[in-house]
Amino acid sequence: MNKEVIVNQDNQFKQMIRAAIIGLLTGLVVSTFRLIIQHFLKFVSASFAYFHHHPTGLIYWAIGSVILALILGQLAQRYPNIKGSGIPQVEGQLKCQFDEKWWPVLWRKYLGGIFAIGSGLFLGREGPSIQLGATIGQGVAETAHVNSLNRRVGIASGAAAGLAAAFNAPIASTIFILEEVYHNFSPLIWLATFISSLCSNMVSMTIFGLKPVLNVPYQYELPVGLYWHLIILGIALGFLGRLYQIVILRLDHWSGKLTWLKPSAYPVIPFLLVIPVAWYLPYTLGGGNQLIAELRLLPFSLTLFIGLFVLRFVFSMISYGSQLPGGIFLPILTLGAVLGAVYCTLMVKVGTLPARYLPNFIIYAMAGYFACISKAPFTAILLITEMVGSLAHLMPLAMVSIIAYLVVDALHGRPVYTAMFENFIGLRTDKKPLHQETLSVTIYPGSELDGCQIADYSWPADCIVSLIYRGEDKIIPNGKTVLLAGDTLLIQANISDKNKLQEILERSSHAPKM
């Protein structure tokens, strides 16, 4: 027994080493991805500043945009696994419902994302960063020839590391992968993803410094007497968040009605539309980093803020509907920030809120809008807390996020990335889908499992014993591991009926041997 525990502790140590390697490699790849996109966006802004004095240059820019759009469209249609943010694909891998080869996706997503996002389309780099990290994690795991469980741990670790490098927020990145993507909080997975996130964040901080990616300075804390605004804001965000879910999930259906335009030519539309946006509002280009940073410095105008929301909402949908590599993570936060500005401005006009709280409501609305659309409130709260660098907003963030989440839940909204994955693989909605669940079963003396090797027991289909708690020891099992009375098993399973499977396992762990 002691020898078995030592062997499994050694395996866990190797997993942590792999997690660190995955984090460092992901940090390097995603940081360069992020850096190149930043320089591309600066080039676009500088080019349009030049075109204001030399407008004939727009002709050559438009021709080049059409050519680039067609090349990227052809790439996305030939290799559909690189479409969109990539988060649904990663979620599918972790649920064992989808798989892909890591290297072809890695380099195509990297180059496609740079040109699509760097051209100024309203797409985010965070989703692609998660998929890039997941492919690196998969590559490291497969190179090490690990089992299926450790392969999934590697993918989850890389995904968390990718988001950490994109946002400089390792804690929120870990929680997002566990809460929204993997849906698993086992100690092994939690520790591995956190180590990868920290290592990746270290590389990112070395390149970009300590300043938060979406730093929104504020001077005043919202008084408790004004907390009733948070309830109204949360309700409004919930309804608008459900609207966002409905539209984003129907984009493919609506695009399919454009029978006169081939899917490979879809990107031509946003590439041409980005020209007037870059001409008049260059600070709105890309995922929205610059807009969030400058929002509090813009003229305090309700018309302006509403116009920015409409522009960001419509053009982000057109950009994402082109099926190019690019995400919705940062665009969602940007829309939330603009909605916070709309709400604050409206309340100032009504006379119920001082204008000095504009930065506060930008911060609160970012968290609330992301929380309700992704249905990941803990991630939203932690992400904004890490971005601001203060716990002073924790209570307002929690209130807005939970209220917005409950509104979307009452409107039957689902986690957007899960729904997008089902759209991606074309699951039929009339069938009960499989879900990956983690079940806990304790073995009792004299039961069928007491004294049985894992390989000798006929487990239900699609089940794997991922971890054994034996006293104070945590054992990562293999086929030769002998189960003993008192062991608590963590079992991962792809199932449609959790209660039925739990009942089967309980009978095996309780019933006396025959």
PDB file of N, CA and C in Angstrom, residues 109-205:
ATOM      1  N   LYS A 109      -4.679  28.616 -35.893  1.00  0.00           N
ATOM      2  CA  LYS A 109      -5.398  29.534 -35.003  1.00  0.00           C
ATOM      3  C   LYS A 109      -4.533  30.752 -34.688  1.00  0.00           C
ATOM      4  N   TYR A 110      -3.252  30.517 -34.515  1.00  0.00           N
ATOM      5  CA  TYR A 110      -2.314  31.600 -34.196  1.00  0.00           C
ATOM      6  C   TYR A 110      -2.279  32.631 -35.325  1.00  0.00           C
ATOM      7  N   LEU A 111      -2.035  32.174 -36.542  1.00  0.00           N
ATOM      8  CA  LEU A 111      -1.929  33.099 -37.674  1.00  0.00           C
ATOM      9  C   LEU A 111      -3.292  33.688 -38.033  1.00  0.00           C
ATOM     10  N   GLY A 112      -4.330  32.843 -38.076  1.00  0.00           N
ATOM     11  CA  GLY A 112      -5.658  33.345 -38.411  1.00  0.00           C
ATOM     12  C   GLY A 112      -6.156  34.372 -37.415  1.00  0.00           C
ATOM     13  N   GLY A 113      -5.913  34.130 -36.115  1.00  0.00           N
ATOM     14  CA  GLY A 113      -6.334  35.067 -35.084  1.00  0.00           C
ATOM     15  C   GLY A 113      -5.615  36.397 -35.182  1.00  0.00           C
ATOM     16  N   ILE A 114      -4.316  36.346 -35.493  1.00  0.00           N
ATOM     17  CA  ILE A 114      -3.544  37.585 -35.606  1.00  0.00           C
ATOM     18  C   ILE A 114      -4.117  38.478 -36.705  1.00  0.00           C
ATOM     19  N   PHE A 115      -4.371  37.906 -37.871  1.00  0.00           N
ATOM     20  CA  PHE A 115      -4.841  38.726 -38.993  1.00  0.00           C
ATOM     21  C   PHE A 115      -6.303  39.139 -38.847  1.00  0.00           C
ATOM     22  N   ALA A 116      -7.136  38.275 -38.245  1.00  0.00           N
ATOM     23  CA  ALA A 116      -8.555  38.623 -38.082  1.00  0.00           C
ATOM     24  C   ALA A 116      -8.735  39.685 -37.004  1.00  0.00           C
ATOM     25  N   ILE A 117      -8.153  39.445 -35.824  1.00  0.00           N
ATOM     26  CA  ILE A 117      -8.317  40.384 -34.715  1.00  0.00           C
ATOM     27  C   ILE A 117      -7.481  41.635 -34.943  1.00  0.00           C
ATOM     28  N   GLY A 118      -6.262  41.449 -35.458  1.00  0.00           N
ATOM     29  CA  GLY A 118      -5.369  42.581 -35.683  1.00  0.00           C
ATOM     30  C   GLY A 118      -5.832  43.522 -36.773  1.00  0.00           C
ATOM     31  N   SER A 119      -6.764  43.072 -37.608  1.00  0.00           N
ATOM     32  CA  SER A 119      -7.288  43.939 -38.672  1.00  0.00           C
ATOM     33  C   SER A 119      -8.330  44.923 -38.169  1.00  0.00           C
ATOM     34  N   GLY A 120      -8.732  44.774 -36.909  1.00  0.00           N
ATOM     35  CA  GLY A 120      -9.669  45.720 -36.319  1.00  0.00           C
ATOM     36  C   GLY A 120     -11.073  45.202 -36.146  1.00  0.00           C
ATOM     37  N   LEU A 121     -11.356  43.952 -36.567  1.00  0.00           N
ATOM     38  CA  LEU A 121     -12.689  43.402 -36.354  1.00  0.00           C
ATOM     39  C   LEU A 121     -12.993  43.341 -34.866  1.00  0.00           C
ATOM     40  N   PHE A 122     -14.261  43.409 -34.524  1.00  0.00           N
ATOM     41  CA  PHE A 122     -14.661  43.412 -33.108  1.00  0.00           C
ATOM     42  C   PHE A 122     -14.635  41.984 -32.565  1.00  0.00           C
ATOM     43  N   LEU A 123     -13.459  41.417 -32.485  1.00  0.00           N
ATOM     44  CA  LEU A 123     -13.239  40.070 -31.977  1.00  0.00           C
ATOM     45  C   LEU A 123     -12.236  40.113 -30.838  1.00  0.00           C
ATOM     46  N   GLY A 124     -12.364  39.186 -29.899  1.00  0.00           N
ATOM     47  CA  GLY A 124     -11.462  39.148 -28.754  1.00  0.00           C
ATOM     48  C   GLY A 124     -10.355  38.127 -28.929  1.00  0.00           C
ATOM     49  N   ARG A 125      -9.238  38.375 -28.283  1.00  0.00           N
ATOM     50  CA  ARG A 125      -8.109  37.438 -28.357  1.00  0.00           C
ATOM     51  C   ARG A 125      -8.137  36.414 -27.226  1.00  0.00           C
ATOM     52  N   GLU A 126      -9.004  36.597 -26.226  1.00  0.00           N
ATOM     53  CA  GLU A 126      -8.983  35.730 -25.055  1.00  0.00           C
ATOM     54  C   GLU A 126      -9.446  34.311 -25.373  1.00  0.00           C
ATOM     55  N   GLY A 127     -10.536  34.174 -26.153  1.00  0.00           N
ATOM     56  CA  GLY A 127     -10.996  32.848 -26.547  1.00  0.00           C
ATOM     57  C   GLY A 127      -9.944  32.091 -27.331  1.00  0.00           C
ATOM     58  N   PRO A 128      -9.406  32.694 -28.412  1.00  0.00           N
ATOM     59  CA  PRO A 128      -8.320  32.025 -29.127  1.00  0.00           C
ATOM     60  C   PRO A 128      -7.118  31.708 -28.244  1.00  0.00           C
ATOM     61  N   SER A 129      -6.834  32.577 -27.266  1.00  0.00           N
ATOM     62  CA  SER A 129      -5.714  32.308 -26.353  1.00  0.00           C
ATOM     63  C   SER A 129      -5.977  31.047 -25.542  1.00  0.00           C
ATOM     64  N   ILE A 130      -7.241  30.835 -25.156  1.00  0.00           N
ATOM     65  CA  ILE A 130      -7.598  29.622 -24.415  1.00  0.00           C
ATOM     66  C   ILE A 130      -7.389  28.390 -25.292  1.00  0.00           C
ATOM     67  N   GLN A 131      -7.817  28.462 -26.556  1.00  0.00           N
ATOM     68  CA  GLN A 131      -7.633  27.306 -27.440  1.00  0.00           C
ATOM     69  C   GLN A 131      -6.158  27.081 -27.748  1.00  0.00           C
ATOM     70  N   LEU A 132      -5.396  28.154 -27.929  1.00  0.00           N
ATOM     71  CA  LEU A 132      -3.958  28.006 -28.151  1.00  0.00           C
ATOM     72  C   LEU A 132      -3.305  27.302 -26.970  1.00  0.00           C
ATOM     73  N   GLY A 133      -3.657  27.727 -25.753  1.00  0.00           N
ATOM     74  CA  GLY A 133      -3.112  27.085 -24.564  1.00  0.00           C
ATOM     75  C   GLY A 133      -3.523  25.628 -24.464  1.00  0.00           C
ATOM     76  N   ALA A 134      -4.790  25.334 -24.820  1.00  0.00           N
ATOM     77  CA  ALA A 134      -5.269  23.959 -24.754  1.00  0.00           C
ATOM     78  C   ALA A 134      -4.505  23.058 -25.725  1.00  0.00           C
ATOM     79  N   THR A 135      -4.204  23.574 -26.920  1.00  0.00           N
ATOM     80  CA  THR A 135      -3.450  22.764 -27.881  1.00  0.00           C
ATOM     81  C   THR A 135      -2.037  22.506 -27.384  1.00  0.00           C
ATOM     82  N   ILE A 136      -1.442  23.508 -26.742  1.00  0.00           N
ATOM     83  CA  ILE A 136      -0.099  23.309 -26.184  1.00  0.00           C
ATOM     84  C   ILE A 136      -0.147  22.270 -25.070  1.00  0.00           C
ATOM     85  N   GLY A 137      -1.153  22.372 -24.194  1.00  0.00           N
ATOM     86  CA  GLY A 137      -1.303  21.389 -23.134  1.00  0.00           C
ATOM     87  C   GLY A 137      -1.510  19.990 -23.690  1.00  0.00           C
ATOM     88  N   GLN A 138      -2.310  19.884 -24.739  1.00  0.00           N
ATOM     89  CA  GLN A 138      -2.534  18.589 -25.375  1.00  0.00           C
ATOM     90  C   GLN A 138      -1.245  18.062 -25.985  1.00  0.00           C
ATOM     91  N   GLY A 139      -0.483  18.946 -26.617  1.00  0.00           N
ATOM     92  CA  GLY A 139       0.773  18.523 -27.228  1.00  0.00           C
ATOM     93  C   GLY A 139       1.773  18.015 -26.213  1.00  0.00           C
ATOM     94  N   VAL A 140       1.905  18.715 -25.085  1.00  0.00           N
ATOM     95  CA  VAL A 140       2.833  18.283 -24.029  1.00  0.00           C
ATOM     96  C   VAL A 140       2.386  16.945 -23.455  1.00  0.00           C
ATOM     97  N   ALA A 141       1.084  16.804 -23.213  1.00  0.00           N
ATOM     98  CA  ALA A 141       0.560  15.561 -22.638  1.00  0.00           C
ATOM     99  C   ALA A 141       0.770  14.384 -23.585  1.00  0.00           C
ATOM    100  N   GLU A 142       0.499  14.590 -24.862  1.00  0.00           N
ATOM    101  CA  GLU A 142       0.661  13.491 -25.813  1.00  0.00           C
ATOM    102  C   GLU A 142       2.133  13.145 -26.015  1.00  0.00           C
ATOM    103  N   THR A 143       3.004  14.135 -25.951  1.00  0.00           N
ATOM    104  CA  THR A 143       4.436  13.863 -26.052  1.00  0.00           C
ATOM    105  C   THR A 143       4.920  13.022 -24.880  1.00  0.00           C
ATOM    106  N   ALA A 144       4.303  13.253 -23.712  1.00  0.00           N
ATOM    107  CA  ALA A 144       4.671  12.495 -22.517  1.00  0.00           C
ATOM    108  C   ALA A 144       3.973  11.136 -22.450  1.00  0.00           C
ATOM    109  N   HIS A 145       3.073  10.854 -23.409  1.00  0.00           N
ATOM    110  CA  HIS A 145       2.371   9.560 -23.484  1.00  0.00           C
ATOM    111  C   HIS A 145       1.615   9.255 -22.181  1.00  0.00           C
ATOM    112  N   VAL A 146       0.824  10.222 -21.724  1.00  0.00           N
ATOM    113  CA  VAL A 146       0.077  10.037 -20.484  1.00  0.00           C
ATOM    114  C   VAL A 146      -1.278   9.399 -20.794  1.00  0.00           C
ATOM    115  N   ASN A 147      -2.015   9.015 -19.732  1.00  0.00           N
ATOM    116  CA  ASN A 147      -3.326   8.414 -19.932  1.00  0.00           C
ATOM    117  C   ASN A 147      -4.372   9.490 -20.260  1.00  0.00           C
ATOM    118  N   SER A 148      -5.604   9.042 -20.516  1.00  0.00           N
ATOM    119  CA  SER A 148      -6.651   9.962 -20.973  1.00  0.00           C
ATOM    120  C   SER A 148      -6.990  11.022 -19.935  1.00  0.00           C
ATOM    121  N   LEU A 149      -6.969  10.643 -18.643  1.00  0.00           N
ATOM    122  CA  LEU A 149      -7.270  11.621 -17.603  1.00  0.00           C
ATOM    123  C   LEU A 149      -6.210  12.712 -17.568  1.00  0.00           C
ATOM    124  N   ASN A 150      -4.939  12.323 -17.556  1.00  0.00           N
ATOM    125  CA  ASN A 150      -3.864  13.311 -17.511  1.00  0.00           C
ATOM    126  C   ASN A 150      -3.803  14.136 -18.798  1.00  0.00           C
ATOM    127  N   ARG A 151      -4.258  13.553 -19.902  1.00  0.00           N
ATOM    128  CA  ARG A 151      -4.327  14.324 -21.151  1.00  0.00           C
ATOM    129  C   ARG A 151      -5.348  15.442 -21.000  1.00  0.00           C
ATOM    130  N   ARG A 152      -6.498  15.138 -20.413  1.00  0.00           N
ATOM    131  CA  ARG A 152      -7.511  16.173 -20.198  1.00  0.00           C
ATOM    132  C   ARG A 152      -7.027  17.213 -19.192  1.00  0.00           C
ATOM    133  N   VAL A 153      -6.286  16.767 -18.182  1.00  0.00           N
ATOM    134  CA  VAL A 153      -5.715  17.723 -17.230  1.00  0.00           C
ATOM    135  C   VAL A 153      -4.752  18.662 -17.948  1.00  0.00           C
ATOM    136  N   GLY A 154      -3.972  18.114 -18.887  1.00  0.00           N
ATOM    137  CA  GLY A 154      -3.052  18.944 -19.657  1.00  0.00           C
ATOM    138  C   GLY A 154      -3.780  19.967 -20.508  1.00  0.00           C
ATOM    139  N   ILE A 155      -4.895  19.547 -21.132  1.00  0.00           N
ATOM    140  CA  ILE A 155      -5.687  20.473 -21.940  1.00  0.00           C
ATOM    141  C   ILE A 155      -6.283  21.579 -21.068  1.00  0.00           C
ATOM    142  N   ALA A 156      -6.821  21.199 -19.912  1.00  0.00           N
ATOM    143  CA  ALA A 156      -7.398  22.193 -18.997  1.00  0.00           C
ATOM    144  C   ALA A 156      -6.332  23.146 -18.482  1.00  0.00           C
ATOM    145  N   SER A 157      -5.160  22.622 -18.170  1.00  0.00           N
ATOM    146  CA  SER A 157      -4.059  23.462 -17.676  1.00  0.00           C
ATOM    147  C   SER A 157      -3.645  24.477 -18.728  1.00  0.00           C
ATOM    148  N   GLY A 158      -3.520  24.016 -19.973  1.00  0.00           N
ATOM    149  CA  GLY A 158      -3.145  24.934 -21.044  1.00  0.00           C
ATOM    150  C   GLY A 158      -4.206  25.985 -21.303  1.00  0.00           C
ATOM    151  N   ALA A 159      -5.479  25.585 -21.223  1.00  0.00           N
ATOM    152  CA  ALA A 159      -6.563  26.545 -21.435  1.00  0.00           C
ATOM    153  C   ALA A 159      -6.534  27.649 -20.386  1.00  0.00           C
ATOM    154  N   ALA A 160      -6.341  27.262 -19.123  1.00  0.00           N
ATOM    155  CA  ALA A 160      -6.253  28.263 -18.051  1.00  0.00           C
ATOM    156  C   ALA A 160      -5.038  29.157 -18.241  1.00  0.00           C
ATOM    157  N   ALA A 161      -3.931  28.560 -18.645  1.00  0.00           N
ATOM    158  CA  ALA A 161      -2.707  29.339 -18.869  1.00  0.00           C
ATOM    159  C   ALA A 161      -2.897  30.335 -20.006  1.00  0.00           C
ATOM    160  N   GLY A 162      -3.655  29.943 -21.039  1.00  0.00           N
ATOM    161  CA  GLY A 162      -3.901  30.854 -22.148  1.00  0.00           C
ATOM    162  C   GLY A 162      -4.676  32.086 -21.725  1.00  0.00           C
ATOM    163  N   LEU A 163      -5.709  31.891 -20.906  1.00  0.00           N
ATOM    164  CA  LEU A 163      -6.490  33.034 -20.439  1.00  0.00           C
ATOM    165  C   LEU A 163      -5.676  33.887 -19.469  1.00  0.00           C
ATOM    166  N   ALA A 164      -4.848  33.252 -18.650  1.00  0.00           N
ATOM    167  CA  ALA A 164      -4.014  33.998 -17.711  1.00  0.00           C
ATOM    168  C   ALA A 164      -3.047  34.917 -18.449  1.00  0.00           C
ATOM    169  N   ALA A 165      -2.456  34.421 -19.523  1.00  0.00           N
ATOM    170  CA  ALA A 165      -1.520  35.248 -20.296  1.00  0.00           C
ATOM    171  C   ALA A 165      -2.240  36.367 -21.033  1.00  0.00           C
ATOM    172  N   ALA A 166      -3.487  36.135 -21.412  1.00  0.00           N
ATOM    173  CA  ALA A 166      -4.245  37.151 -22.131  1.00  0.00           C
ATOM    174  C   ALA A 166      -4.734  38.262 -21.220  1.00  0.00           C
ATOM    175  N   PHE A 167      -5.032  37.933 -19.951  1.00  0.00           N
ATOM    176  CA  PHE A 167      -5.663  38.890 -19.039  1.00  0.00           C
ATOM    177  C   PHE A 167      -4.804  39.264 -17.838  1.00  0.00           C
ATOM    178  N   ASN A 168      -3.687  38.583 -17.615  1.00  0.00           N
ATOM    179  CA  ASN A 168      -2.895  38.790 -16.394  1.00  0.00           C
ATOM    180  C   ASN A 168      -3.759  38.566 -15.150  1.00  0.00           C
ATOM    181  N   ALA A 169      -4.571  37.525 -15.184  1.00  0.00           N
ATOM    182  CA  ALA A 169      -5.480  37.229 -14.072  1.00  0.00           C
ATOM    183  C   ALA A 169      -5.480  35.722 -13.825  1.00  0.00           C
ATOM    184  N   PRO A 170      -4.456  35.189 -13.157  1.00  0.00           N
ATOM    185  CA  PRO A 170      -4.323  33.730 -13.018  1.00  0.00           C
ATOM    186  C   PRO A 170      -5.414  33.076 -12.180  1.00  0.00           C
ATOM    187  N   ILE A 171      -5.888  33.747 -11.136  1.00  0.00           N
ATOM    188  CA  ILE A 171      -6.917  33.134 -10.280  1.00  0.00           C
ATOM    189  C   ILE A 171      -8.232  33.027 -11.035  1.00  0.00           C
ATOM    190  N   ALA A 172      -8.659  34.119 -11.660  1.00  0.00           N
ATOM    191  CA  ALA A 172      -9.896  34.101 -12.422  1.00  0.00           C
ATOM    192  C   ALA A 172      -9.806  33.125 -13.593  1.00  0.00           C
ATOM    193  N   SER A 173      -8.636  33.018 -14.197  1.00  0.00           N
ATOM    194  CA  SER A 173      -8.457  32.098 -15.322  1.00  0.00           C
ATOM    195  C   SER A 173      -8.651  30.661 -14.876  1.00  0.00           C
ATOM    196  N   THR A 174      -8.102  30.319 -13.719  1.00  0.00           N
ATOM    197  CA  THR A 174      -8.269  28.966 -13.185  1.00  0.00           C
ATOM    198  C   THR A 174      -9.738  28.682 -12.897  1.00  0.00           C
ATOM    199  N   ILE A 175     -10.402  29.617 -12.245  1.00  0.00           N
ATOM    200  CA  ILE A 175     -11.809  29.418 -11.897  1.00  0.00           C
ATOM    201  C   ILE A 175     -12.669  29.323 -13.149  1.00  0.00           C
ATOM    202  N   PHE A 176     -12.373  30.120 -14.184  1.00  0.00           N
ATOM    203  CA  PHE A 176     -13.165  30.079 -15.404  1.00  0.00           C
ATOM    204  C   PHE A 176     -13.110  28.703 -16.061  1.00  0.00           C
ATOM    205  N   ILE A 177     -11.919  28.127 -16.144  1.00  0.00           N
ATOM    206  CA  ILE A 177     -11.790  26.816 -16.773  1.00  0.00           C
ATOM    207  C   ILE A 177     -12.524  25.758 -15.950  1.00  0.00           C
ATOM    208  N   LEU A 178     -12.422  25.832 -14.632  1.00  0.00           N
ATOM    209  CA  LEU A 178     -13.076  24.832 -13.789  1.00  0.00           C
ATOM    210  C   LEU A 178     -14.590  25.046 -13.732  1.00  0.00           C
ATOM    211  N   GLU A 179     -15.024  26.308 -13.714  1.00  0.00           N
ATOM    212  CA  GLU A 179     -16.444  26.619 -13.550  1.00  0.00           C
ATOM    213  C   GLU A 179     -17.217  26.504 -14.850  1.00  0.00           C
ATOM    214  N   GLU A 180     -16.669  27.031 -15.932  1.00  0.00           N
ATOM    215  CA  GLU A 180     -17.426  27.143 -17.169  1.00  0.00           C
ATOM    216  C   GLU A 180     -17.041  26.087 -18.207  1.00  0.00           C
ATOM    217  N   VAL A 181     -15.765  25.676 -18.240  1.00  0.00           N
ATOM    218  CA  VAL A 181     -15.304  24.810 -19.321  1.00  0.00           C
ATOM    219  C   VAL A 181     -15.218  23.350 -18.899  1.00  0.00           C
ATOM    220  N   TYR A 182     -14.512  23.066 -17.780  1.00  0.00           N
ATOM    221  CA  TYR A 182     -14.283  21.678 -17.382  1.00  0.00           C
ATOM    222  C   TYR A 182     -15.363  21.175 -16.419  1.00  0.00           C
ATOM    223  N   HIS A 183     -15.942  22.055 -15.620  1.00  0.00           N
ATOM    224  CA  HIS A 183     -16.971  21.688 -14.634  1.00  0.00           C
ATOM    225  C   HIS A 183     -16.443  20.626 -13.661  1.00  0.00           C
ATOM    226  N   ASN A 184     -15.209  20.797 -13.210  1.00  0.00           N
ATOM    227  CA  ASN A 184     -14.594  19.801 -12.332  1.00  0.00           C
ATOM    228  C   ASN A 184     -13.648  20.514 -11.376  1.00  0.00           C
ATOM    229  N   PHE A 185     -13.850  20.305 -10.069  1.00  0.00           N
ATOM    230  CA  PHE A 185     -13.044  20.981  -9.065  1.00  0.00           C
ATOM    231  C   PHE A 185     -12.198  19.984  -8.257  1.00  0.00           C
ATOM    232  N   SER A 186     -11.811  18.859  -8.857  1.00  0.00           N
ATOM    233  CA  SER A 186     -11.010  17.891  -8.117  1.00  0.00           C
ATOM    234  C   SER A 186      -9.649  18.493  -7.789  1.00  0.00           C
ATOM    235  N   PRO A 187      -9.012  18.080  -6.678  1.00  0.00           N
ATOM    236  CA  PRO A 187      -7.735  18.670  -6.255  1.00  0.00           C
ATOM    237  C   PRO A 187      -6.647  18.591  -7.318  1.00  0.00           C
ATOM    238  N   LEU A 188      -6.562  17.463  -8.013  1.00  0.00           N
ATOM    239  CA  LEU A 188      -5.530  17.296  -9.037  1.00  0.00           C
ATOM    240  C   LEU A 188      -5.691  18.328 -10.144  1.00  0.00           C
ATOM    241  N   ILE A 189      -6.898  18.482 -10.643  1.00  0.00           N
ATOM    242  CA  ILE A 189      -7.148  19.394 -11.759  1.00  0.00           C
ATOM    243  C   ILE A 189      -6.996  20.842 -11.307  1.00  0.00           C
ATOM    244  N   TRP A 190      -7.503  21.148 -10.131  1.00  0.00           N
ATOM    245  CA  TRP A 190      -7.406  22.522  -9.623  1.00  0.00           C
ATOM    246  C   TRP A 190      -5.944  22.952  -9.486  1.00  0.00           C
ATOM    247  N   LEU A 191      -5.125  22.091  -8.891  1.00  0.00           N
ATOM    248  CA  LEU A 191      -3.729  22.447  -8.659  1.00  0.00           C
ATOM    249  C   LEU A 191      -2.961  22.577  -9.966  1.00  0.00           C
ATOM    250  N   ALA A 192      -3.202  21.643 -10.896  1.00  0.00           N
ATOM    251  CA  ALA A 192      -2.478  21.680 -12.170  1.00  0.00           C
ATOM    252  C   ALA A 192      -2.826  22.936 -12.968  1.00  0.00           C
ATOM    253  N   THR A 193      -4.107  23.277 -13.043  1.00  0.00           N
ATOM    254  CA  THR A 193      -4.499  24.465 -13.796  1.00  0.00           C
ATOM    255  C   THR A 193      -3.967  25.744 -13.144  1.00  0.00           C
ATOM    256  N   PHE A 194      -3.930  25.768 -11.827  1.00  0.00           N
ATOM    257  CA  PHE A 194      -3.441  26.963 -11.142  1.00  0.00           C
ATOM    258  C   PHE A 194      -1.936  27.138 -11.342  1.00  0.00           C
ATOM    259  N   ILE A 195      -1.199  26.042 -11.298  1.00  0.00           N
ATOM    260  CA  ILE A 195       0.250  26.117 -11.535  1.00  0.00           C
ATOM    261  C   ILE A 195       0.519  26.617 -12.952  1.00  0.00           C
ATOM    262  N   SER A 196      -0.205  26.078 -13.928  1.00  0.00           N
ATOM    263  CA  SER A 196      -0.032  26.526 -15.310  1.00  0.00           C
ATOM    264  C   SER A 196      -0.371  28.016 -15.449  1.00  0.00           C
ATOM    265  N   SER A 197      -1.446  28.451 -14.801  1.00  0.00           N
ATOM    266  CA  SER A 197      -1.846  29.857 -14.880  1.00  0.00           C
ATOM    267  C   SER A 197      -0.779  30.771 -14.290  1.00  0.00           C
ATOM    268  N   LEU A 198      -0.230  30.387 -13.157  1.00  0.00           N
ATOM    269  CA  LEU A 198       0.804  31.208 -12.517  1.00  0.00           C
ATOM    270  C   LEU A 198       2.052  31.303 -13.381  1.00  0.00           C
ATOM    271  N   CYS A 199       2.480  30.170 -13.938  1.00  0.00           N
ATOM    272  CA  CYS A 199       3.678  30.174 -14.782  1.00  0.00           C
ATOM    273  C   CYS A 199       3.455  31.005 -16.044  1.00  0.00           C
ATOM    274  N   SER A 200       2.279  30.853 -16.642  1.00  0.00           N
ATOM    275  CA  SER A 200       1.959  31.631 -17.834  1.00  0.00           C
ATOM    276  C   SER A 200       1.889  33.123 -17.517  1.00  0.00           C
ATOM    277  N   ASN A 201       1.276  33.444 -16.384  1.00  0.00           N
ATOM    278  CA  ASN A 201       1.156  34.846 -15.987  1.00  0.00           C
ATOM    279  C   ASN A 201       2.517  35.470 -15.713  1.00  0.00           C
ATOM    280  N   MET A 202       3.446  34.664 -15.205  1.00  0.00           N
ATOM    281  CA  MET A 202       4.807  35.160 -14.958  1.00  0.00           C
ATOM    282  C   MET A 202       5.470  35.577 -16.264  1.00  0.00           C
ATOM    283  N   VAL A 203       5.307  34.763 -17.303  1.00  0.00           N
ATOM    284  CA  VAL A 203       5.870  35.107 -18.607  1.00  0.00           C
ATOM    285  C   VAL A 203       5.207  36.373 -19.144  1.00  0.00           C
ATOM    286  N   SER A 204       3.885  36.445 -19.023  1.00  0.00           N
ATOM    287  CA  SER A 204       3.150  37.608 -19.514  1.00  0.00           C
ATOM    288  C   SER A 204       3.560  38.886 -18.796  1.00  0.00           C
ATOM    289  N   MET A 205       3.724  38.807 -17.471  1.00  0.00           N
ATOM    290  CA  MET A 205       4.130  39.992 -16.710  1.00  0.00           C
ATOM    291  C   MET A 205       5.537  40.434 -17.092  1.00  0.00           C
TER     292      MET A 205
END
